[in-house]
Coordinates of C-alpha atoms in Angstrom, one line a residue:
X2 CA -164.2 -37.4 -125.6
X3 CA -161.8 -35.0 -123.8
X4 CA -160.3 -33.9 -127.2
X5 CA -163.9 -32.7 -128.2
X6 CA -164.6 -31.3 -124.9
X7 CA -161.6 -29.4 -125.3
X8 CA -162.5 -28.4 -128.9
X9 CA -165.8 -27.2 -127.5
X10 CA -164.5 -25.1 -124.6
X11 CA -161.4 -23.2 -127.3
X12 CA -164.0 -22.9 -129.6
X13 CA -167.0 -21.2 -127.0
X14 CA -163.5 -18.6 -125.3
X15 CA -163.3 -17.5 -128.5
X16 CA -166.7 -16.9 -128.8
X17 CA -167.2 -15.3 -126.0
X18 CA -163.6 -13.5 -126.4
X19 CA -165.2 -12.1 -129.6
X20 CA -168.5 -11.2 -127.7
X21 CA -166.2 -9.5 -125.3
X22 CA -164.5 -7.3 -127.9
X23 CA -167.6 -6.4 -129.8
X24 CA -169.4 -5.3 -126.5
X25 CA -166.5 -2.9 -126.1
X26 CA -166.4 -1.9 -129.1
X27 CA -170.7 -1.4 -129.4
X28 CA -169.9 0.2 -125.6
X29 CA -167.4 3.0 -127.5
X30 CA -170.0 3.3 -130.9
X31 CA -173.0 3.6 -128.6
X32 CA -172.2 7.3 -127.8
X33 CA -171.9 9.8 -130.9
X34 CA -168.7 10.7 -132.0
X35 CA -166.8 8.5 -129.8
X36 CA -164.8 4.9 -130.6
X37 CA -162.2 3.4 -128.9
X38 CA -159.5 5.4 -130.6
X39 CA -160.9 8.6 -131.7
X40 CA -163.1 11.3 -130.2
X41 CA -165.2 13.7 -133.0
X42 CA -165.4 17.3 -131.8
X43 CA -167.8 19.5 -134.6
X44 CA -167.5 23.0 -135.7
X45 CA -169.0 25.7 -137.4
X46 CA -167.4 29.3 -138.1
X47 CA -166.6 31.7 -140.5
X48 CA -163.7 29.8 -142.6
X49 CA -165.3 32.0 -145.2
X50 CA -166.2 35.4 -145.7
X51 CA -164.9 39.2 -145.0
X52 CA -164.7 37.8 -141.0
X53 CA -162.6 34.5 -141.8
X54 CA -159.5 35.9 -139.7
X55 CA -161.7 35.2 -136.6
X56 CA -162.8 31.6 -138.1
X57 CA -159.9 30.6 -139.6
X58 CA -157.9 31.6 -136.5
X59 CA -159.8 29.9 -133.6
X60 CA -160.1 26.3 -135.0
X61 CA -156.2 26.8 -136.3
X62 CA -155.3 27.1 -132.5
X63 CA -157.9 24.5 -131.2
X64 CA -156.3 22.4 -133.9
X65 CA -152.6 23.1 -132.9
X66 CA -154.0 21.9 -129.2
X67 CA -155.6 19.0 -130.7
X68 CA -152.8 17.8 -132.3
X69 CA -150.1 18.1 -129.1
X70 CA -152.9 16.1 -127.3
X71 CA -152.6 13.5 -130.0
X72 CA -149.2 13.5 -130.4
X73 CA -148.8 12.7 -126.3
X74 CA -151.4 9.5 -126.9
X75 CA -154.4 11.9 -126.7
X76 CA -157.3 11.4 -123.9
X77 CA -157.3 7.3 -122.6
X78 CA -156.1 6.5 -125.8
X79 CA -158.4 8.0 -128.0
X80 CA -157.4 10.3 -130.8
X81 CA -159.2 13.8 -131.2
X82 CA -160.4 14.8 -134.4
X83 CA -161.7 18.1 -135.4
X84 CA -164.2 18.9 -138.0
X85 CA -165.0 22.3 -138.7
X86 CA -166.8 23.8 -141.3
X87 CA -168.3 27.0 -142.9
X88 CA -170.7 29.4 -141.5
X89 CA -169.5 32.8 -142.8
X90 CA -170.6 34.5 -139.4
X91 CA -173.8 34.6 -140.9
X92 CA -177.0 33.3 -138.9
X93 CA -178.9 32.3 -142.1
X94 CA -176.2 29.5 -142.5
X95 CA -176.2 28.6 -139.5
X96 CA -179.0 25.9 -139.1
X97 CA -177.4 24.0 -142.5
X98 CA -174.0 24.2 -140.7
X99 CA -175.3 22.6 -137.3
X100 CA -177.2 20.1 -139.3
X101 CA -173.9 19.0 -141.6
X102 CA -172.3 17.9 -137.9
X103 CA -174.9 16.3 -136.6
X104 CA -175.1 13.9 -139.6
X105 CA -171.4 13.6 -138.9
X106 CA -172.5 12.7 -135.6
X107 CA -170.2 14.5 -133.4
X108 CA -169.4 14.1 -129.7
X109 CA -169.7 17.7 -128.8
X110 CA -169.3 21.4 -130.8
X111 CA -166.5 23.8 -129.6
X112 CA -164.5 26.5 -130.8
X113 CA -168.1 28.6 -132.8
X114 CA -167.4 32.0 -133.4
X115 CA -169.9 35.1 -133.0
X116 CA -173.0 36.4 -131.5
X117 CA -175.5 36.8 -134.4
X118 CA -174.8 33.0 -135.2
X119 CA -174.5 32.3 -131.5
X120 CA -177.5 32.8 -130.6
X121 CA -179.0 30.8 -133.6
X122 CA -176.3 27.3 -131.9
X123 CA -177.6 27.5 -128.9
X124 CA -181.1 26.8 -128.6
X125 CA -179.8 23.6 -130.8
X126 CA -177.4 22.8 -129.0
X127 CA -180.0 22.4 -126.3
X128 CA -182.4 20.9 -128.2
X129 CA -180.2 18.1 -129.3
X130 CA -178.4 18.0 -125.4
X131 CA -174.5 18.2 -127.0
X132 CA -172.0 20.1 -125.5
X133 CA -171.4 23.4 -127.0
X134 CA -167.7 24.8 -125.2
X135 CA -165.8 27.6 -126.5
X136 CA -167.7 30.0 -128.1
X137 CA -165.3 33.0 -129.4
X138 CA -168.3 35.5 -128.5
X139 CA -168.8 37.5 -124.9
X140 CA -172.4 38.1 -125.3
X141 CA -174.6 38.4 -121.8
X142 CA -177.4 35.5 -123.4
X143 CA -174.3 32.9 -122.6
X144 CA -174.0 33.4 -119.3
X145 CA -177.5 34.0 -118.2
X146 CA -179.2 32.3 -117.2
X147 CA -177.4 29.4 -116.6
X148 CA -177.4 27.2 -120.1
X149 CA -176.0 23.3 -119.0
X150 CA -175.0 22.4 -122.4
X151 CA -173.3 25.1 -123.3
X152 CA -169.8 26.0 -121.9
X153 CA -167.8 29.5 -121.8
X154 CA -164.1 29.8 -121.5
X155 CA -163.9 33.5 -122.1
X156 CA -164.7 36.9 -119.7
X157 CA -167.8 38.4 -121.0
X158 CA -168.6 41.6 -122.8
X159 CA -169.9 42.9 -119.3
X160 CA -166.9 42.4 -118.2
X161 CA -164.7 44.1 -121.5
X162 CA -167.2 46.5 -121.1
X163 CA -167.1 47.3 -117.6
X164 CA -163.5 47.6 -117.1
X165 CA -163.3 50.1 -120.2
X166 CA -165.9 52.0 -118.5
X167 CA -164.5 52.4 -115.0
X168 CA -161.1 53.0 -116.3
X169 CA -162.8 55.8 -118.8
X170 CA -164.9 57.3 -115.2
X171 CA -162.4 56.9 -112.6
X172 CA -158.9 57.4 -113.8
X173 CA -159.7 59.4 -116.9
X174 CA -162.5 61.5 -115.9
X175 CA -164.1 60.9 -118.9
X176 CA -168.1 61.0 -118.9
X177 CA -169.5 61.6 -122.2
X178 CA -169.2 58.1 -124.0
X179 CA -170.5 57.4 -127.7
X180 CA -171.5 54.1 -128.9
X181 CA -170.8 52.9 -132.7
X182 CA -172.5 49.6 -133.2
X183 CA -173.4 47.0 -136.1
X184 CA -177.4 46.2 -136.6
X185 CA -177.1 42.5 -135.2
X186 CA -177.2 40.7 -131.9
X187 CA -173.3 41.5 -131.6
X188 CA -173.8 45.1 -131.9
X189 CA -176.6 45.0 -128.7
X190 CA -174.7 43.0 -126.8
X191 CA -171.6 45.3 -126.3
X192 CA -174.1 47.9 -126.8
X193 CA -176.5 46.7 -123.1
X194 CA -172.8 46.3 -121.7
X195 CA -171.8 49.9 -122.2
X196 CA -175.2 50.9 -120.8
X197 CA -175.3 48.6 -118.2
X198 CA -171.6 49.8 -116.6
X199 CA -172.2 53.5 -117.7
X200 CA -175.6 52.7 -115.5
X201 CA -173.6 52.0 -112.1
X202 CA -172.0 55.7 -112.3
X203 CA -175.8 56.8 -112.7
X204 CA -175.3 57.9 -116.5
X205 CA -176.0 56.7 -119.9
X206 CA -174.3 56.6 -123.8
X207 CA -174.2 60.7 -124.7
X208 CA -174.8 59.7 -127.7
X209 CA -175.5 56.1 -130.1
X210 CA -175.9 54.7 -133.7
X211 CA -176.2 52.0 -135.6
X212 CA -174.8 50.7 -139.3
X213 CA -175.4 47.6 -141.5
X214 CA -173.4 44.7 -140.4
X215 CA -170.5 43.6 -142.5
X216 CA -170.3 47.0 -144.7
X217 CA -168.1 49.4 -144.5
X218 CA -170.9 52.0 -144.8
X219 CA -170.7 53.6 -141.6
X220 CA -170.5 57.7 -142.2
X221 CA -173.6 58.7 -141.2
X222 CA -173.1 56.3 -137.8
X223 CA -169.7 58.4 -137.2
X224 CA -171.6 61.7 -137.8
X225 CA -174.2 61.1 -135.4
X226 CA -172.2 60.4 -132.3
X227 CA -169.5 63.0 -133.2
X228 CA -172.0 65.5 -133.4
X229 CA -172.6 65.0 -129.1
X230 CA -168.2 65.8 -129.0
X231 CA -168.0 62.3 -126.8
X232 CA -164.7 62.5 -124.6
X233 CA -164.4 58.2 -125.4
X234 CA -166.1 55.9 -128.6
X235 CA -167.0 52.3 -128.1
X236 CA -166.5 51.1 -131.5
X237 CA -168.5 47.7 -131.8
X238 CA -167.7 45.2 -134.8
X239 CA -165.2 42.6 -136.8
X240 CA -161.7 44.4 -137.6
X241 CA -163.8 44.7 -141.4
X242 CA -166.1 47.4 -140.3
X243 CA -164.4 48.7 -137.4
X244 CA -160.8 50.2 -139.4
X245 CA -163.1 51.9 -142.1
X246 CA -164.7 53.9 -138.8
X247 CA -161.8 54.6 -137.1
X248 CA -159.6 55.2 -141.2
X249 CA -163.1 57.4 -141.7
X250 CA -163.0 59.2 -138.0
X251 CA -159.6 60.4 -138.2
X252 CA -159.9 61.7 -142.1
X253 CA -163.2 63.8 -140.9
X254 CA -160.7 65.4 -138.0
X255 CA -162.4 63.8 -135.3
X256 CA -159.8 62.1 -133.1
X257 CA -161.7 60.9 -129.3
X258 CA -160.3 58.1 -127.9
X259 CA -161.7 54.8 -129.4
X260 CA -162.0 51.7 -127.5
X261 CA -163.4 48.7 -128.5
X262 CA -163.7 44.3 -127.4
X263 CA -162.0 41.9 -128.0
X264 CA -163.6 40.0 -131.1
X265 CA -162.8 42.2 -133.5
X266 CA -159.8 40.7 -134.1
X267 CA -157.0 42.9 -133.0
X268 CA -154.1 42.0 -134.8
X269 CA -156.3 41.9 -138.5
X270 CA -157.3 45.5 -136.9
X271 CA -153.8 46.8 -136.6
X272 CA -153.4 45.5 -140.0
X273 CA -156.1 46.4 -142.0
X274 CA -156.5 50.4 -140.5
X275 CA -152.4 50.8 -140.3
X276 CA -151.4 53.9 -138.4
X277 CA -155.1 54.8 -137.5
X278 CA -155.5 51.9 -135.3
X279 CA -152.2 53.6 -132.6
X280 CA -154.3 54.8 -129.8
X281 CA -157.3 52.2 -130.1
X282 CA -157.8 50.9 -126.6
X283 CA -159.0 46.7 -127.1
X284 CA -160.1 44.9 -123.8
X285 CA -158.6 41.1 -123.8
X286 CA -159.7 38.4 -122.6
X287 CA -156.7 36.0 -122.7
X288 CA -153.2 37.4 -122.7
X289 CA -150.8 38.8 -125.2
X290 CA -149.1 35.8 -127.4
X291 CA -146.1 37.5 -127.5
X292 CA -145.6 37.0 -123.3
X293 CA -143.3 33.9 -123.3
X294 CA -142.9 34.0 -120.0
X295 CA -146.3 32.7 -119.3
X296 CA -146.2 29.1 -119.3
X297 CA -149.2 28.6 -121.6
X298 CA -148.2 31.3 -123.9
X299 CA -145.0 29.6 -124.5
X300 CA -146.5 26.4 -124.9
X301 CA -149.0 27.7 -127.4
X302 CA -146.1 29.0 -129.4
X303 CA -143.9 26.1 -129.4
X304 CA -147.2 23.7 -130.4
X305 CA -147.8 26.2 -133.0
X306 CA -143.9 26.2 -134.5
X307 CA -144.2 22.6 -134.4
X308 CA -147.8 21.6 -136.1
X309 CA -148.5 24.5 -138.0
X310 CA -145.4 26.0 -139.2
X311 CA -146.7 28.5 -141.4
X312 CA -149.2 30.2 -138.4
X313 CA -148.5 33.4 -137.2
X314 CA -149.1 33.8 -133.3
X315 CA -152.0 35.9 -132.3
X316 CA -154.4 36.8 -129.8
X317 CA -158.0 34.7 -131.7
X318 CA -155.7 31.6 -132.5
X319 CA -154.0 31.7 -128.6
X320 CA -158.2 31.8 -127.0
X321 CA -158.8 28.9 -129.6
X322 CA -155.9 27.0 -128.3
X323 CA -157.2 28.0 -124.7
X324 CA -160.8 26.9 -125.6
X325 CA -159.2 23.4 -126.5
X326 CA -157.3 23.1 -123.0
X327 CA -160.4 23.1 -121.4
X328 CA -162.0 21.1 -123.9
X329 CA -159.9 18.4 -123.1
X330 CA -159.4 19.3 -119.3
X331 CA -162.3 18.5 -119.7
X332 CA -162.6 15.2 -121.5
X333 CA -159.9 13.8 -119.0
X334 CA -162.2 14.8 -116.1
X335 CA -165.1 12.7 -118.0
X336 CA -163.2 9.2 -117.8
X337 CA -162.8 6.4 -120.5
X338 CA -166.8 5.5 -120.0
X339 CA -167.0 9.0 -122.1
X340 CA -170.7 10.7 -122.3
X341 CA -172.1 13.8 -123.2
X342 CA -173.3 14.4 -119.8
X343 CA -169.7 13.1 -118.5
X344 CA -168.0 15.7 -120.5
X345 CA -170.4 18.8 -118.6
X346 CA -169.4 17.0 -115.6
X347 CA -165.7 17.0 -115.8
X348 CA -165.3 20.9 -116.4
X349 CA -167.8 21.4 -114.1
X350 CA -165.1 19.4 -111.5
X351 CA -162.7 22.6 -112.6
X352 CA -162.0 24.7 -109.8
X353 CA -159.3 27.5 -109.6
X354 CA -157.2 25.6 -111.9
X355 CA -154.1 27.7 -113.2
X356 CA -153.9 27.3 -116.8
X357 CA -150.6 29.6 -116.9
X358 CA -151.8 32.0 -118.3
X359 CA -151.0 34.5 -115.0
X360 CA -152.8 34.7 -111.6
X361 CA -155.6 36.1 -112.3
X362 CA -156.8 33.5 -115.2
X363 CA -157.6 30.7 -113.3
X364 CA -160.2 28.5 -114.6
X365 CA -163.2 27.9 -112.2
X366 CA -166.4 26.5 -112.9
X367 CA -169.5 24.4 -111.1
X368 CA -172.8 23.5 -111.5
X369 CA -174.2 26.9 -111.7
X370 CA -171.2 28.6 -113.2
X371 CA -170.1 27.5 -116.9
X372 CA -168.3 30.8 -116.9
X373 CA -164.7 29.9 -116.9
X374 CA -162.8 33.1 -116.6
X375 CA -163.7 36.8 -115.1
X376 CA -160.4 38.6 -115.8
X377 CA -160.1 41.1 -118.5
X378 CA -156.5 42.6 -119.6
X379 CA -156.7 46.1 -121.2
X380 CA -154.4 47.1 -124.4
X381 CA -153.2 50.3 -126.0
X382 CA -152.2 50.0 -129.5
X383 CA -148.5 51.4 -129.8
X384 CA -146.4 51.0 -132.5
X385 CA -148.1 48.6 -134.2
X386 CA -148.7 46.2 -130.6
X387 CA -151.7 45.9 -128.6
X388 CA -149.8 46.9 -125.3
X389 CA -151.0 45.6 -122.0
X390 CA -151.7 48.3 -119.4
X391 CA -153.2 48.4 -115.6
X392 CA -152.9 52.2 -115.5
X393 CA -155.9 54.0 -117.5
X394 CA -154.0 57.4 -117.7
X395 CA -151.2 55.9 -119.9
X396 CA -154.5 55.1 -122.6
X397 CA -154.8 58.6 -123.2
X398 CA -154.8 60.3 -126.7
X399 CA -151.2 61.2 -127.1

């Protein structure tokens, strides 16, 4: 009698051992994207495409993040795992790109690249209440208002904008500024930035026009504004449109000082225009990969030498590798019980936090504030370098 009482009680605790496992394992399973050893992040950028520099660049350092975070026993044991497809930076793909990770049924999206498509992620990203963080795109429909699912790490094209602006006004004395811009949502958004800082020194663009997105056709754009003899160009677009108009400028004579923001890709820029690029001012939103002495720029480097041999450092690969810090800041912040609401709770615990990338990046968000960082870092290119400056009469047309 006590044998088969026995025999009962070992064969109900492992019962109700397996019970216990299965509950913890339908506990894991019962949020998207998440088991007990791996957490699915989704993305969608242009991998593809005359803009694949900027795709191809961010998920290589969100990847190279990824995989120290895996390689130290990732976040309470889980693994992350990455999946990032094709969008071209073009909005009509955009909705079969989304759609492709949600059947893979992702945790949360990070690491999307571009306005024009953007704007088409977010309002699904909403819809579907899944975090959207790291977006390599500044535009002004991010910040405001407020959007809970969706998470920025970057300064915004306000911000680009506004510094190359006041530096332009107050240290150069330069007041007739000319706007070059793409026909697309990226093109307006630097585009209400220029004329929203021009605005607070009571002027406006002397003189803007527009070209066809993604085509080097861009003469009669250049003719237009060089016609009002600007003192300064914002030149708006990927580093594929933008060295035809500065290669086309200089062969036409004209020679003001061109600026531009930081997506199109500054070190494809210096690359694809060659000697026409020295003189380009870019606004920055994280700082230059080559300053070691940054303890997050050194990092980034040494994660890079190490996972992805091959990589060359530069400034859209070191913002995706930022984007993932925060990422999984953020994931830390949400506990092992993980949830999608969890995760926009975590970084929204993030106050003042030094990443190392200098004082004046620290990482602060709340409740109302999914804007991560406010500090932009002015370049130069000299010699074939995007040069950091604080001192606007050094930019000057030499």
């Amino acid at each position: 009698m006590k044998r088969r009482i026995l025999q009962h009680s070992l064969v109900f605790c492992a019962i109700y051992g397996l019970l216990l496992a299965a509950s913890a394992t339908g506990q894991a399973q019962g949020v998207a994207g998440v088991t007990d050893k791996e957490i699915v992040i989704g993305s969608c950028s242009a991998l593809e495409g005359p803009s694949h520099f900027l795709g191809t660049e961010t998920v290589a350092g969100a990847k190279a993040y990824f995989a120290l975070t895996n390689d130290a026993g990732g976040v309470d044991g889980r693994k992350l795992k990455l999946l990032a497809y094709d969008d071209s930076y073009d909005p009509a793909k955009t909705e079969a790109c989304f759609n492709r990770l949600m059947e893979q049924k992702v945790f949360a999206l990070g690491f999307f690249v571009g306005t024009p498509t953007a704007v088409k992620y977010v309002p699904m990203a909403e819809s579907d209440k899944i975090p959207l963080v790291g977006l390599f795109t500044g535009a002004q429909t991010l910040y405001a208002p407020l959007r809970h699912w969706v998470v920025n790490v970057r300064a915004s094209y306000f911000d680009e904008t506004r510094e190359q602006i006041d530096g332009l006004w107050g240290t150069l004395g330069y007041k007739k500024i000319g706007v070059i811009y793409p026909e697309d949502a990226f093109g307006a958004a630097v585009l209400e930035g220029v004329k929203a800082a021009l605005k607070a020194h009571g002027a406006q663009p002397i003189a803007v026009a527009s070209y066809q997105r993604q085509t080097a056709q861009v003469g009669g754009a250049i003719d237009t504004v060089k016609a009002a003899n600007p003192d300064a160009v914002v030149v708006v677009g990927p580093s594929n449109t933008v060295a035809p108009i500065l290669q086309q400028s200089h062969a036409k004579g004209w020679k003001p000082l061109f600026l531009t923001v930081s997506f199109v890709g500054t070190d494809e820029l210096i690359q694809e225009a060659g000697q026409d690029a020295e003189g380009t001012v870019i606004t920055q939103v994280v700082p230059p990969y080559y300053l070691t002495e940054l303890k997050t720029v050194a990092l980034y480097r040494r994660t890079l030498a190490k996972f992805l041999p091959t990589a060359q450092p530069n400034f859209v690969s070191l913002e995706g590798f930022v984007d993932a810090m925060v990422l999984v800041e953020g994931l830390k912040r949400a506990g092992k019980d993980l949830s999608r609401e969890g995760l926009i709770r975590g970084i929204e615990s993030i106050h003042e936090l030094d990443l190392g990338l200098g004082p004046q990046l620290r990482l602060d968000y709340s409740a109302k504030d999914h804007k991560g960082f406010d500090h932009v870092i002015p370049t130069v290119v000299r010699g074939g370098r995007a040069v950091p400056f604080t001192d606007w009469s050094t930019a000057a047309p030499k």
